[in-house]
XYZ file of C-alpha atoms in Angstrom:
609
model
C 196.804 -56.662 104.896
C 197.730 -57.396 101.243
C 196.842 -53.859 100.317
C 198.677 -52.208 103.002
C 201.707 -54.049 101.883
C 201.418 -52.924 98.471
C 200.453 -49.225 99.249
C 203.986 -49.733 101.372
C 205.876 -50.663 99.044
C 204.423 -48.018 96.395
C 205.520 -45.327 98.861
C 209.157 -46.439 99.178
C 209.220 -47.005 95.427
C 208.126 -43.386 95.097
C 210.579 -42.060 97.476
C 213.219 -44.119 95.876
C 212.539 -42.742 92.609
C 212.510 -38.813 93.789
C 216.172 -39.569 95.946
C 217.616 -40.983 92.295
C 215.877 -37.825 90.376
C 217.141 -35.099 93.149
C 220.747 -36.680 93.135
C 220.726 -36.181 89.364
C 219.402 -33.037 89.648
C 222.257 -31.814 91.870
C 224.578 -33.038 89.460
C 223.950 -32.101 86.651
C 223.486 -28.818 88.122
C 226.932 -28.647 88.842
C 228.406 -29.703 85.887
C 226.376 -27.605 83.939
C 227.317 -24.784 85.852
C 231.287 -25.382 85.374
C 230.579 -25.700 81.602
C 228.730 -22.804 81.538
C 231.591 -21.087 83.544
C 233.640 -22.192 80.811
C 231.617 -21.295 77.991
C 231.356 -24.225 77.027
C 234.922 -24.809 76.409
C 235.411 -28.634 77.823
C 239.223 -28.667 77.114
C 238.981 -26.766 80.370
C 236.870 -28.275 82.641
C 238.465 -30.208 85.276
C 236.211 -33.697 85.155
C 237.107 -36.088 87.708
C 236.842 -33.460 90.474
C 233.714 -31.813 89.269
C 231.941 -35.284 88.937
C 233.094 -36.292 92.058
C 231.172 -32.667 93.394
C 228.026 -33.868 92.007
C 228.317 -36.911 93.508
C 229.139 -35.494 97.220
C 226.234 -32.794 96.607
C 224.087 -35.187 95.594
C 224.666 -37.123 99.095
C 224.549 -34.615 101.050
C 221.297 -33.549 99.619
C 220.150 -37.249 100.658
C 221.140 -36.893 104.240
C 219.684 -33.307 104.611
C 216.590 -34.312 103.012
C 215.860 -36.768 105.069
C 216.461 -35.057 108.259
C 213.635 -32.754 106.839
C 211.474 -35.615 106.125
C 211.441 -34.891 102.463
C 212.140 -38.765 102.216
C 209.668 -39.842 104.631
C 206.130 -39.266 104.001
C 205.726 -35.970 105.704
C 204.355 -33.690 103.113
C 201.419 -34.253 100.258
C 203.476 -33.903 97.153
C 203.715 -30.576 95.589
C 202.860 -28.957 98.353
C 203.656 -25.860 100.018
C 205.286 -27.930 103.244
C 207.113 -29.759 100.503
C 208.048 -26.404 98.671
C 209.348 -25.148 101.899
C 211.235 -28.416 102.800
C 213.028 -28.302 99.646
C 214.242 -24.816 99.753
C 215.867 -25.547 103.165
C 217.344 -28.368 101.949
C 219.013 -26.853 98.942
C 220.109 -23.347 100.656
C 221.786 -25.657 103.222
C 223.463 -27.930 100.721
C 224.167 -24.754 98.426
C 226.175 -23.129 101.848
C 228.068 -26.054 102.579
C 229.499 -27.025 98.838
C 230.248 -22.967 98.301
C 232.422 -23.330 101.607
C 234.159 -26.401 100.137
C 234.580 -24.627 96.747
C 235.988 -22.071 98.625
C 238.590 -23.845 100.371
C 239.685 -26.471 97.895
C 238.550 -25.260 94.784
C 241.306 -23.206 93.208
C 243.526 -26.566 93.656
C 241.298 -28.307 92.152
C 240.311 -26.816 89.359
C 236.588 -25.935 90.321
C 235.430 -22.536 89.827
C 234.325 -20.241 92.984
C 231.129 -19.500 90.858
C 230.175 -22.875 90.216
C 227.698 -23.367 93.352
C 226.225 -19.699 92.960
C 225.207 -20.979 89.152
C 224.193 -24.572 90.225
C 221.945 -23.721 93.001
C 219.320 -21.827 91.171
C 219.233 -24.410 88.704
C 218.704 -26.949 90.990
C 215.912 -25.210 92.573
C 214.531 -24.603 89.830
C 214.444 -28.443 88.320
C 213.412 -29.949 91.833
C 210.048 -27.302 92.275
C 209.423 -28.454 88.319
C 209.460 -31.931 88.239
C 207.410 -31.636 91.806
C 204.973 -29.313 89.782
C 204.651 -31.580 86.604
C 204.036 -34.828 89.002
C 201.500 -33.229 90.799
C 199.438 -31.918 87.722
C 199.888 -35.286 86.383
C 198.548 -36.650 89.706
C 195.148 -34.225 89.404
C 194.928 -34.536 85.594
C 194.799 -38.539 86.424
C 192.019 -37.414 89.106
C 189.469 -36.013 86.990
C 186.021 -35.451 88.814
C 182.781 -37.427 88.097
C 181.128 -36.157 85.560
C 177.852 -38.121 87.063
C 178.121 -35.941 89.881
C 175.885 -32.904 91.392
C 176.437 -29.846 89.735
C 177.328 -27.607 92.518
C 177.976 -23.735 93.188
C 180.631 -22.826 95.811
C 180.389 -19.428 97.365
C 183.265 -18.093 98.617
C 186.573 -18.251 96.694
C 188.826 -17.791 99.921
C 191.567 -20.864 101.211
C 188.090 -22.955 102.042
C 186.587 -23.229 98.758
C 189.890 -23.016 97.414
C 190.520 -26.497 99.712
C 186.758 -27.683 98.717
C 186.768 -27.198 94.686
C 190.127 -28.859 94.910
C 188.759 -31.615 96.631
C 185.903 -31.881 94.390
C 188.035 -31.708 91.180
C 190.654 -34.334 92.017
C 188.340 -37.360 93.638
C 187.064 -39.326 91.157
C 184.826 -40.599 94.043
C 183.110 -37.337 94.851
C 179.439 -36.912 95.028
C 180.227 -33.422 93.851
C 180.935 -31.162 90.851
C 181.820 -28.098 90.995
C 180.326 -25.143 88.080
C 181.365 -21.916 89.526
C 182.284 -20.142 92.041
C 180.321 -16.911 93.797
C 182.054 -14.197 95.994
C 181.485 -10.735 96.726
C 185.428 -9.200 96.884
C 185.679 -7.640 93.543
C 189.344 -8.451 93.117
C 188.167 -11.870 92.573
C 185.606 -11.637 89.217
C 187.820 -13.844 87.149
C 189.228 -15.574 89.313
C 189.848 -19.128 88.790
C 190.315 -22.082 91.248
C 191.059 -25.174 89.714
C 189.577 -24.579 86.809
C 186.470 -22.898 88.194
C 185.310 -19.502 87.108
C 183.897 -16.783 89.713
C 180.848 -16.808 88.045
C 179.832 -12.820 90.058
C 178.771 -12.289 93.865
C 176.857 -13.787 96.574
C 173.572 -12.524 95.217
C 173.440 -14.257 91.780
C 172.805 -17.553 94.115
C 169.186 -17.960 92.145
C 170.185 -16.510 88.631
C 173.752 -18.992 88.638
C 171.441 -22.156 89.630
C 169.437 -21.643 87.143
C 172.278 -21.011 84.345
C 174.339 -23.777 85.531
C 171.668 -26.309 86.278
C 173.189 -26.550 89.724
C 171.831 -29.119 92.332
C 173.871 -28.185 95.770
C 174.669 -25.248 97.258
C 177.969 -25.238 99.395
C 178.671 -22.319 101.869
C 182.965 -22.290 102.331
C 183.060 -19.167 103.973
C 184.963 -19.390 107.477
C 183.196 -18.020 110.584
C 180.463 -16.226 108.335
C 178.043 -14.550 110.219
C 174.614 -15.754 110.722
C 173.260 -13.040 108.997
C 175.197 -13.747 105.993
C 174.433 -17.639 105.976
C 170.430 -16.477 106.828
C 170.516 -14.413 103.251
C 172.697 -17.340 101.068
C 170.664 -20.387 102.970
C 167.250 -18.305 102.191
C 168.788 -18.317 98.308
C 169.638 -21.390 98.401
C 166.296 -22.745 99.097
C 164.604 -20.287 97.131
C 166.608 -21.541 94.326
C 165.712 -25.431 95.063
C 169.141 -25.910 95.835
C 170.382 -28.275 98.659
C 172.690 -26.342 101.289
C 176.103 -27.682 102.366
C 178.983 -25.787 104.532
C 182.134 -26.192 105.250
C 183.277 -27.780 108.616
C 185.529 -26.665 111.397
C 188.159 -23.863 110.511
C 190.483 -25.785 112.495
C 189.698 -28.750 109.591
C 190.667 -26.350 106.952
C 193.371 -25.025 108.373
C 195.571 -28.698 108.447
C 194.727 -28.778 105.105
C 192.830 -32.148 105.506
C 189.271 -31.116 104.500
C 187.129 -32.784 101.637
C 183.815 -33.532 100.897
C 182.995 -35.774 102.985
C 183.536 -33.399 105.394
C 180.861 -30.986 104.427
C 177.444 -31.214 106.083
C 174.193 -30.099 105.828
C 173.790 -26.379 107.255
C 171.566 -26.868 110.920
C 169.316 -24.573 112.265
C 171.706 -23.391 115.257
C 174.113 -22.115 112.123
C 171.149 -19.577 111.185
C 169.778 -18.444 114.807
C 171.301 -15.341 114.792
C 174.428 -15.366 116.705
C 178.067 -16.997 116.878
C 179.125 -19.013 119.905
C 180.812 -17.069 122.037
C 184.775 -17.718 122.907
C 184.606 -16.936 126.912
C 188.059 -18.412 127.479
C 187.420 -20.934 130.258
C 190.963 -22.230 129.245
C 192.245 -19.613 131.166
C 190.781 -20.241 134.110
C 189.196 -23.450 134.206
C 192.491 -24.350 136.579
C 190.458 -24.994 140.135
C 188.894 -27.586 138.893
C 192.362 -29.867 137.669
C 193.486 -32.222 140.533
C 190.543 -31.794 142.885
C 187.735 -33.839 143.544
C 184.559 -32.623 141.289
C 180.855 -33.666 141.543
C 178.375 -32.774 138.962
C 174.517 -33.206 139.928
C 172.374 -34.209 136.775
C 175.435 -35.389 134.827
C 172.725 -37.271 132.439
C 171.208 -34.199 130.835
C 172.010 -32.749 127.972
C 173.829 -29.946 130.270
C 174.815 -32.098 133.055
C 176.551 -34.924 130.004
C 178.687 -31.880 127.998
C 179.774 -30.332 131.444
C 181.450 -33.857 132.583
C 182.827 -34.358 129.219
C 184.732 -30.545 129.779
C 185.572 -30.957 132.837
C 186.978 -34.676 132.068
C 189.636 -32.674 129.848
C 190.885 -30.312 132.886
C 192.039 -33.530 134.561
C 190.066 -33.216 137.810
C 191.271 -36.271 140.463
C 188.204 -37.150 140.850
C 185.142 -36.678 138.809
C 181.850 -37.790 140.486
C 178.558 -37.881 138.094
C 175.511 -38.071 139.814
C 171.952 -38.387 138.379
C 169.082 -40.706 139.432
C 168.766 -41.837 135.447
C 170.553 -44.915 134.997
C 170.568 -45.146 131.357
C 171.449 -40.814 131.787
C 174.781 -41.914 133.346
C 176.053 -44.415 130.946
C 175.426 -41.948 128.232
C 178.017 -39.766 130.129
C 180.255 -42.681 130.842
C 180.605 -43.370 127.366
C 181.252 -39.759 126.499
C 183.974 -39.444 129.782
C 185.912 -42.370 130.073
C 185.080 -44.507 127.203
C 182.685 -46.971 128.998
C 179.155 -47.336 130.091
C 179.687 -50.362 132.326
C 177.920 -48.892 135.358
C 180.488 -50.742 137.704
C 182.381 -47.962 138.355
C 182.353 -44.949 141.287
C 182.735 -42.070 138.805
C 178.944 -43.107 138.413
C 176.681 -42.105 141.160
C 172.960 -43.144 141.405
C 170.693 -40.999 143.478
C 167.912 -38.408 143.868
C 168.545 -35.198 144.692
C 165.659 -35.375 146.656
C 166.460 -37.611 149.603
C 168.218 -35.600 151.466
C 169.832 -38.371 153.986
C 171.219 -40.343 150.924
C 172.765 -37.498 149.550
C 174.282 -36.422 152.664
C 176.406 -39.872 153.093
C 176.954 -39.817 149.238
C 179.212 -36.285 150.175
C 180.492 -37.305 153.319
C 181.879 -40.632 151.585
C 183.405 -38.838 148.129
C 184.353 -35.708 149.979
C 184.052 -32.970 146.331
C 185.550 -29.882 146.297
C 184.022 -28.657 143.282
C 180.336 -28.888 143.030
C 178.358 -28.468 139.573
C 174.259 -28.389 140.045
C 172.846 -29.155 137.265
C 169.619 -31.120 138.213
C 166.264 -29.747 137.920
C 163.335 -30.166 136.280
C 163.031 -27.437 133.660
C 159.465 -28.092 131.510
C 157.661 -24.899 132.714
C 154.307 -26.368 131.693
C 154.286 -30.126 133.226
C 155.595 -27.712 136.101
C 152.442 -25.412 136.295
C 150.335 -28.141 136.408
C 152.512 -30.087 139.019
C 153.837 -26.969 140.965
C 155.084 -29.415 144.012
C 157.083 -31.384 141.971
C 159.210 -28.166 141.469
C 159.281 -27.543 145.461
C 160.583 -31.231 145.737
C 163.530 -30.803 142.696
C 164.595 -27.379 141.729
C 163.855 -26.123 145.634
C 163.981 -28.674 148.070
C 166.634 -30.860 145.631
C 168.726 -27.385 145.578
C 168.726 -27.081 149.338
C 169.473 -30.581 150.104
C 172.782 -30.272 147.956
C 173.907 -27.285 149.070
C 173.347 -28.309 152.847
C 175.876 -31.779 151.363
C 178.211 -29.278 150.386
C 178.304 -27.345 153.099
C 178.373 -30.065 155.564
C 181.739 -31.296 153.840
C 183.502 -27.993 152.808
C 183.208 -27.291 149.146
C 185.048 -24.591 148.295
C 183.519 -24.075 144.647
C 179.435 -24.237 144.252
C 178.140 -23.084 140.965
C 174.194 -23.271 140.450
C 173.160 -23.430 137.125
C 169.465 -21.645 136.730
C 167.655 -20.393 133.569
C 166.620 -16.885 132.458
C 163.303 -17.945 133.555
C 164.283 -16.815 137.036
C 164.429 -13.042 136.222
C 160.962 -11.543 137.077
C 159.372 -14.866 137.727
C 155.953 -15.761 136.206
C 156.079 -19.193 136.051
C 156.438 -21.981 138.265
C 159.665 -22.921 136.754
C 161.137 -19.484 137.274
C 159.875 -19.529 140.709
C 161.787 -22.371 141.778
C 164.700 -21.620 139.886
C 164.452 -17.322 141.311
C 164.299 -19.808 145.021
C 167.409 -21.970 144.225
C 169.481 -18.630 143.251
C 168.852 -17.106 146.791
C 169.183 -20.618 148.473
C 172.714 -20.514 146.517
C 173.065 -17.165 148.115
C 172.353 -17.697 151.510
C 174.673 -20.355 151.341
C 177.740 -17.728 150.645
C 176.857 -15.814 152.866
C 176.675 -18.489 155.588
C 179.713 -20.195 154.422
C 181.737 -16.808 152.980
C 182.786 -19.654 150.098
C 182.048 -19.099 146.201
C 178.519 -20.239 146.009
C 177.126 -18.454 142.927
C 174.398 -18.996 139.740
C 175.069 -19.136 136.315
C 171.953 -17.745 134.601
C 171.387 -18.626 130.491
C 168.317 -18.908 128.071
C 167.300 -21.900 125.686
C 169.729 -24.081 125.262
C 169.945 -25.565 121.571
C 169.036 -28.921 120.840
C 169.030 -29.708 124.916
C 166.412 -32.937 125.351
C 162.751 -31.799 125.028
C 163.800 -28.430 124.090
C 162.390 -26.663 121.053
C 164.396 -27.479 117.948
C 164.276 -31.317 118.810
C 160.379 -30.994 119.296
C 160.370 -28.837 116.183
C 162.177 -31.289 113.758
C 160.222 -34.371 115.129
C 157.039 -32.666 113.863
C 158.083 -31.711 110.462
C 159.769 -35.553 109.965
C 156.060 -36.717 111.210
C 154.564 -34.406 108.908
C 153.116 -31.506 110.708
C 151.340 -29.382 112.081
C 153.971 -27.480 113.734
C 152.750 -25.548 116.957
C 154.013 -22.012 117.835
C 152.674 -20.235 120.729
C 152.658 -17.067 119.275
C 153.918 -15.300 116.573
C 155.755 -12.621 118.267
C 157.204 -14.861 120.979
C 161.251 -14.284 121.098
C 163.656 -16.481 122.856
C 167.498 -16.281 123.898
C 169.552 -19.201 122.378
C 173.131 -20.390 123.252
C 174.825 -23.292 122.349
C 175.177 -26.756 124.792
C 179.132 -26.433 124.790
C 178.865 -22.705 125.423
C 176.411 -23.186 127.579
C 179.014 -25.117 129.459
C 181.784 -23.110 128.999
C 180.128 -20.244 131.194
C 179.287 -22.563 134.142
C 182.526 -23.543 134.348
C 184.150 -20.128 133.754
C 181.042 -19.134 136.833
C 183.259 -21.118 138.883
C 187.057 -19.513 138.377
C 185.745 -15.717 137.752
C 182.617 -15.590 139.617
C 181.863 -14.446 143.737
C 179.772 -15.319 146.696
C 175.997 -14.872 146.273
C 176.622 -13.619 142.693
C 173.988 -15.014 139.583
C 176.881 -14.716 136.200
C 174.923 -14.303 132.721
C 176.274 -14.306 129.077
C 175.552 -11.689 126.798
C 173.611 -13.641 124.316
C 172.668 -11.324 121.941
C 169.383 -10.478 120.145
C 166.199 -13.049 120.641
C 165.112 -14.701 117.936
C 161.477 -15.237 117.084
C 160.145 -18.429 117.022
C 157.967 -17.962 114.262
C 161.179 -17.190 112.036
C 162.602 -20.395 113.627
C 159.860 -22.515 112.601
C 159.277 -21.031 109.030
C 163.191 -21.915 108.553
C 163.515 -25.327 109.390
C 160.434 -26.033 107.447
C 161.401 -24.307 104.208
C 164.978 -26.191 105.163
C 162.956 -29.647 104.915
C 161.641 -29.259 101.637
C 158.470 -30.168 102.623
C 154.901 -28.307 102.875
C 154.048 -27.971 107.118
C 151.423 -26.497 108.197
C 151.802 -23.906 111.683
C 149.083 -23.741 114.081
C 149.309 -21.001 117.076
C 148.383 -22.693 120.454
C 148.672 -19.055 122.597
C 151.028 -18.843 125.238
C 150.608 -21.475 127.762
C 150.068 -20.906 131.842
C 153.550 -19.093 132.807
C 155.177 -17.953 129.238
C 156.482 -14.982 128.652
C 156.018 -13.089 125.680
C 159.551 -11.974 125.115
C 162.011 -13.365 128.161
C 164.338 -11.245 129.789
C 168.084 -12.079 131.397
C 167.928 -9.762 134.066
C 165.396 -9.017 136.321
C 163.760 -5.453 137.079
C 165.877 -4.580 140.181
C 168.927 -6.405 139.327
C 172.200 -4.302 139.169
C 174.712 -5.398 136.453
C 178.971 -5.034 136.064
C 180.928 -6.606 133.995
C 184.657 -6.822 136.110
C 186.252 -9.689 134.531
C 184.645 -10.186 131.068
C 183.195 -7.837 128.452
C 180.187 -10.440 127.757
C 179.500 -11.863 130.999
C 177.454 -9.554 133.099
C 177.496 -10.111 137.316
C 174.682 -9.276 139.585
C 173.339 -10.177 143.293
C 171.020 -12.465 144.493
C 169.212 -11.670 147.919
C 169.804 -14.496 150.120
C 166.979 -16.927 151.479
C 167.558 -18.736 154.232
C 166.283 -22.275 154.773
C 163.663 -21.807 157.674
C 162.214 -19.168 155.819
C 160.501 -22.188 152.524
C 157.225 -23.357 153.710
C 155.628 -25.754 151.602
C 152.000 -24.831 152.006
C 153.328 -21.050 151.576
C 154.295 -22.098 147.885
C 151.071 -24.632 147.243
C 149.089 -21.604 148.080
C 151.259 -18.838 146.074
C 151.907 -20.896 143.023
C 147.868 -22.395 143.134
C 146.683 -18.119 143.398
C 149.418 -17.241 140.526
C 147.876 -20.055 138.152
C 144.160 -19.084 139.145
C 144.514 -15.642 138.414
C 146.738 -16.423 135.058
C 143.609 -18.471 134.529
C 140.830 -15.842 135.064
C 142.911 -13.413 133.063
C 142.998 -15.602 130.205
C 139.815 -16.412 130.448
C 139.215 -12.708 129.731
C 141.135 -12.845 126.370
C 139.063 -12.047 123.137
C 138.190 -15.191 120.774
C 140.616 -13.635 118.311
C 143.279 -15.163 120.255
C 142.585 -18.975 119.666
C 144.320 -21.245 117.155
C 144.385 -20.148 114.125
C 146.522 -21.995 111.098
């Protein structure tokens, strides 16, 4: 409390000190400028009213500059907010005394000129004592010497904003030694004191020069490909990698190093997140009454939390994992005291339960996100999937139709285009089951159709890191096995666009780019570790595909609202048409005769290291 105090009173000492230096700036501006219009002849200068001038200039300067908040704490000194600020405030002040001049001047002995002298002057003398404070500020800043010797690529606004930061915090853990970049207008370039030392592709040659420790990317929305190459460097080079954060961060001006992080494997995979503007239409779900199913999950949790911010009336979570649901209530409303009825605990499953769960909450807006999504617990346990990501499916959409919402959005996986898994199956079911319901209901009940979802629970690069911290080996499947990837907020983003741009029966899916291999994946996040991990091919398991697909073989595609979102059609399935012993028997003949055929499969085919 002490401190604050004293750091209070420091400011208002500071402030007082530049109103006294900007007061005697103005006036002695303006008496210079009379004796200057004189020649220097001060026989002829009339005193008393050119004094009293300064003094009234240097007032109003005072009362303009505070309306600006020159005076108040609003800008870092010396900088360009403050640069700005002060130019207003002296134009202003420069109008009003020339009008005053203008008027009483003659009479009083003031010359008409006297302003148009004094206001360059004083410009000039307020941006140069700002200027020599603030180098006196860095020089008293200098950066630790002890710290990691670091190269900076890029030498744009962010590691213009990041070598500044560096060189003026005593504190920081890093040093900068040169800069790379590839625009030749910028060879000799300096930032701060820091020389472009050539382009992005000296990375290896300027470590070893410079005896560099850390490698930190500040290139703004660089492509993957891009960070792929430097990050490969980087490594290569034994050098850790750092990059910058948000570009919204480095656009207020507020980023420093303790806001750089360690580059993640999503940053390399290939693709940017894509911006599908669910802003724009993300209105039908504020004010109305919205239930999410699976609100635990990693999908279910981020959808709440996006939804939360469109200011729904209602938002119902529902998931039968307790501990799921407070995860979510912490991330929503700030809580995870369970005592509330945003929280709903049930099972998809029983179908009764659910029913009065609708009937009593009445949602307008229904999310499905609950399934169970491992494809090979699921080919072992191919009933479970009938229960959940059929039966489960049906038994919600029957809620929702019983009580009249409006809005359904299914959210499946590209697993259900050309089916050869369990998973997909049920997933492929729960799309027409979605569909029949449109068509019964002539409502918006649609599918939202995506790939792998990055860093989802039990998904790949979670499995993938917890090997390499235990040490290996890492299992692949295959090495020629490609997935899609997309992002858990973009994920998201799409279901809930699914819902405003989206029509009965339809299945929505993102353009997502190029698959990645896994292999590639793998090899990367091991070489990012530092450490030596061994990879071990396990062949594709019961189900997998090879490469997966987004759209299936007879699926039609258009793209009417958005350039990368594709809509097709889903047949519709109705209800009395799922027999359980129907699927036992289909799904137990599809594993058999996956069986027999890999059975069939040369011995070159087992694990190999």
């Amino acid at each position: 409390m002490q401190l604050k105090a004293a750091q209070l009173r420091d400011a208002r000492l500071r402030s007082l000190m530049q109103i006294f230096i900007d007061c005697a700036i103005w006036f002695l501006s303006l008496n210079a400028s009379v004796v200057l219009r004189y020649e220097f002849h001060l026989e002829s200068v009339s005193w008393l009213p050119t004094l009293l001038l300064g003094v009234g200039a240097g007032i109003l300067h005072v009362g303009v500059g505070f309306y600006l908040g020159l005076y108040s704490g609003h800008f870092a000194y010396g900088s360009f907010g403050e640069v700005r600020a002060v130019s207003i405030s002296v134009f202003v002040e420069a109008a009003v005394l020339t009008f005053i001049v203008l008027i009483f001047g003659t009479s009083l002995g003031i010359p008409r000129s006297s302003v148009l002298i004094a206001f360059p002057l004083a410009l000039v003398m307020m941006f140069g004592v700002r200027y020599l404070r603030r180098i006196s500020s860095e020089l008293s800043r200098r950066p630790n010497t002890e710290a990691a010797p670091t190269i900076v690529v890029g030498a744009g606004n962010a590691g213009g904003l990041i070598v500044r930061s560096m060189m003026t915090d005593p504190d920081s853990p890093l040093r900068p030694v040169g800069l790379l970049d590839d625009d030749p207008s910028k060879r000799r370039l300096k930032l701060h004191d820091v020389q472009v030392l050539g382009n992005t592709d000296r990375i290896i040659e300027t470590a070893r020069e410079t005896s560099a420790e850390v490698l930190v990317i500040a290139i703004a929305n660089a492509e993957a490909a891009l960070l792929r190459r430097l990050t490969d460097d980087g490594v290569e080079a034994g050098l850790q990698v750092l990059i910058t954060p948000s570009v919204q961060q480095m656009v207020s001006g507020t980023v420093s190093v303790s806001d750089l992080r360690n580059i993640k494997i999503e940053d390399l995979l290939g693709r940017q997140p894509l911006d599908t503007g669910v802003e724009d239409i993300a209105d039908y779900v504020t004010g109305k009454r919205v239930l999410v199913t699976g609100a635990g999950g990693s999908i279910g949790s981020e959808l709440c939390q996006q939804i939360y911010k469109f200011g729904p009336k209602e938002l119902i979570m529902l998931d039968r994992d307790e501990t799921g649901l407070q995860h979510v209530q912490l991330k929503t409303v700030g809580n995870g005291l369970l005592d509330s009825r945003e929280v709903v605990l049930a099972n998809i499953r029983e179908e009764a339960n659910l029913l009065d769960i609708f009937k009593d909450r009445k949602p307008e807006v229904v999310f499905h996100a609950a399934a169970l999504k491992h494809l090979p617990m699921l080919e072992q346990y191919p009933l479970e999937a009938w229960k959940t990501n059929v039966l489960g499916t049906l038994n919600v959409v029957n809620a929702a139709r019983a009580v009249g919402v409006m809005t359904f959005v299914n959210i499946s996986t590209d697993k259900a285009a050309s089916p050869t898994s369990v998973l997909g199956h049920s997933k492929r079911v729960a799309e027409k089951i979605t569909s029949w319901a449109a068509e019964d209901t002539g409502l918006k009940y649609l599918s939202v159709r995506f790939g792998n979802v990055i860093g989802s629970r039990g998904s790949m690069l979670p499995t993938f890191q917890t090997l390499i911290e235990a040490g290996g080996p890492l299992t692949v499947t295959h090495p020629e096995a490609t997935r899609f990837f997309m992002t858990i907020p973009e994920a998201c983003q799409l279901v809930i666009q699914a819902g405003g741009i989206g029509r009965a029966s339809e299945v929505l899916i993102l353009d997502m780019g190029q698959p990645v291999r896994i292999l590639d994946i793998a090899k990367r996040m091991i070489a990012m570790s530092g450490k030596k991990i061994e990879i071990v091919f396990t062949g594709l398991r019961e189900g997998e595909k090879l490469h997966e697909v987004l759209v299936g073989e007879h699926e039609d595609l258009e793209r009417p609202f958005h350039p990368q979102i594709s809509h097709t059609h889903a047949n519709p399935l109705s209800p009395d048409r799922l027999d359980e012993n129907v699927w036992m028997e289909r799904m137990g003949m599809q594993n058999r005769i996956k069986s027999d055929s890999k059975n069939l499969q040369s011995d070159t085919e087992t694990v190999k290291p």
